[in-house]
Amino acid sequence: MKTALIILAAGKGSRMNSDLPKVLHPLGGAPLLAHAMQAGAAVNPERTVVVAGHGAALVRRAALGLDDTVRVAEQTEQLGTAHAAAQAREALNGFDGTAIVLFGDTPFVRPETLGAMTEARRTGHDVVILGFEAADPGRYGRLVMAGDSLERIVEFKDASDAERQISLCNSGVLACDAALLFDLISAISNDNAAGEYYLTDVVGLARARGLSATAVTCDESETLGINTRAELAGAEAAFQARARAAAFENGVTMPAPDTVHFALDTVVGRDTVIEPNVVFGPGVTIESGATIRAFSHLEGCHVARGGIVGPYARLRPGAELSEDVRIGNFVEVKNARIGEGTKVNHLSYIGDATLGRGTNVGAGTITCNYDGVMKHHTHIGDGVFIGSNTMLVAPVHIGDQAMTGSGSVITSDVEPEALALARAPQVEKPGMATKLFNMLRAKKAQQQRGS
Ligand code: UD1
Ligand code: CA
């Protein structure tokens, strides 16, 4: 079945008390909008339309950054969910199939649930609504059923006392033939308690035309919408719990899972060990059999098989570690490719660099990549030994099997197999230490007598 997504994301989200549009607040390191788009991707949409309003320019940029095939429609005034969905009409011009409406602030809808909805469409229901049994139905819209048939949805504000007793609630997710949806929407009025155009009215209108409507139900946890910062924090906890459970399923070992933080797109291979207090920002891929040791922070990086990272390591965007690389404590790596088996074990900064295979970088080494205006590249070959506390002033090239002496400030290229020494030669003065000690002690004693 051909599908298209309409993601409603125009609302202000006043209760977030934020300058940032609500759908751009991050959950698992990705904007809420990304979660809704990922949930919707399960139905293989032919087109995706994001309806933006508050902070439309920011939402547009974020949506296109996530998927450049997305179409963004603008709702300049927020007159209700039906009015919002209507803004997608032009972007779906010529589309012949089922439109699925999702809310941009509702991140947890499962693929299986959307699958059940498209299945209900396929088996002949014209309008399919996602409902849930609410522990506390509160102010949700209520689903008025007659057997399996959904007769109408009544918004809380408009509901009678008897209708408010209904515990089957509207999640906001809807599936309907696209052409029919826009046709029904054009018949919706705002003659109701809120003075808004309610998308939920499509159900009653469809039934009045003798069309069929039904509800598919899911667990309440899937329909969780975010309205406040406290709810965002609660959603983060729920997201992390799911991500940890998925990691265990995938064969990842975590002795202290509650202290490991994942992002929406984190990929971790089998038999990888993640020690306590590890944080994954966006864009991390860890292959099988790696170890990420305690207190490490990773984002935008790739760790190949058998890598050992940390404890206390920081991998920043563009860190590409080949197999069996070791990155030790207090090492920061940014925009650098590190060859197989290479070790950077202690207290170093490797930025804008290419390192070959089997190279050893000594403690305290820094690639001086920034001259205050521009960034420059450091190239280190295979089998190189970089002595401790080497400053590599980029751009600079160290040939294969070369060495640098500890404490060197390397400003010129080093030939393969050469030893480069760039430090002040050592001077030795016999007996001078004793003389100096005696002089200083005498001075201290004099000061103490004087005071
Ligand atoms: C809506 C449903 C309600 C359901 C509840 C579930 C309607 C009329 N009511 O109510 O039955 O139980 O969601 O959470 O649909 N939006 C726009 N433009 C607008 C208005 C809203 O883009 O003009 C977007 C919002 O950004 C949000 C979503 O639509 O993502 C839902 O809007 P909201 O105002 O939160 O609807 P509810 O009153 O919660
Ligand atoms: Ca809401």
Short mmCIF file of N, CA, C and O and ligand atoms in Angstrom, two decimals, residues 15 22 103 105 140 225-227, ligand 2:
data_model
loop_
_atom_site.label_atom_id
_atom_site.label_comp_id
_atom_site.label_asym_id
_atom_site.label_seq_id
_atom_site.Cartn_x
_atom_site.Cartn_y
_atom_site.Cartn_z
N ARG A 15 4.10 25.33 26.93
CA ARG A 15 4.48 24.83 28.25
C ARG A 15 5.94 24.39 28.36
O ARG A 15 6.43 24.11 29.45
N LYS A 22 9.16 23.32 20.02
CA LYS A 22 9.09 22.09 20.83
C LYS A 22 9.66 20.87 20.10
O LYS A 22 10.43 20.10 20.69
N PHE A 103 1.98 13.21 15.10
CA PHE A 103 2.32 14.46 15.77
C PHE A 103 3.84 14.50 15.98
O PHE A 103 4.44 13.52 16.41
N ASP A 105 5.46 15.78 18.26
CA ASP A 105 5.87 15.73 19.67
C ASP A 105 5.56 14.38 20.31
O ASP A 105 5.55 14.25 21.53
N TYR A 140 -7.73 14.01 27.09
CA TYR A 140 -7.65 13.41 25.74
C TYR A 140 -9.03 13.38 25.08
O TYR A 140 -10.06 13.29 25.76
N GLY A 225 2.92 11.97 24.53
CA GLY A 225 3.26 13.23 23.87
C GLY A 225 3.99 14.11 24.86
O GLY A 225 3.79 14.00 26.07
N ILE A 226 4.88 14.97 24.36
CA ILE A 226 5.69 15.79 25.25
C ILE A 226 5.19 17.23 25.24
O ILE A 226 5.12 17.86 24.19
N ASN A 227 4.85 17.73 26.41
CA ASN A 227 4.35 19.11 26.53
C ASN A 227 5.21 19.97 27.44
O ASN A 227 5.19 21.19 27.33
CA CA B 2 -1.18 17.75 23.01
#
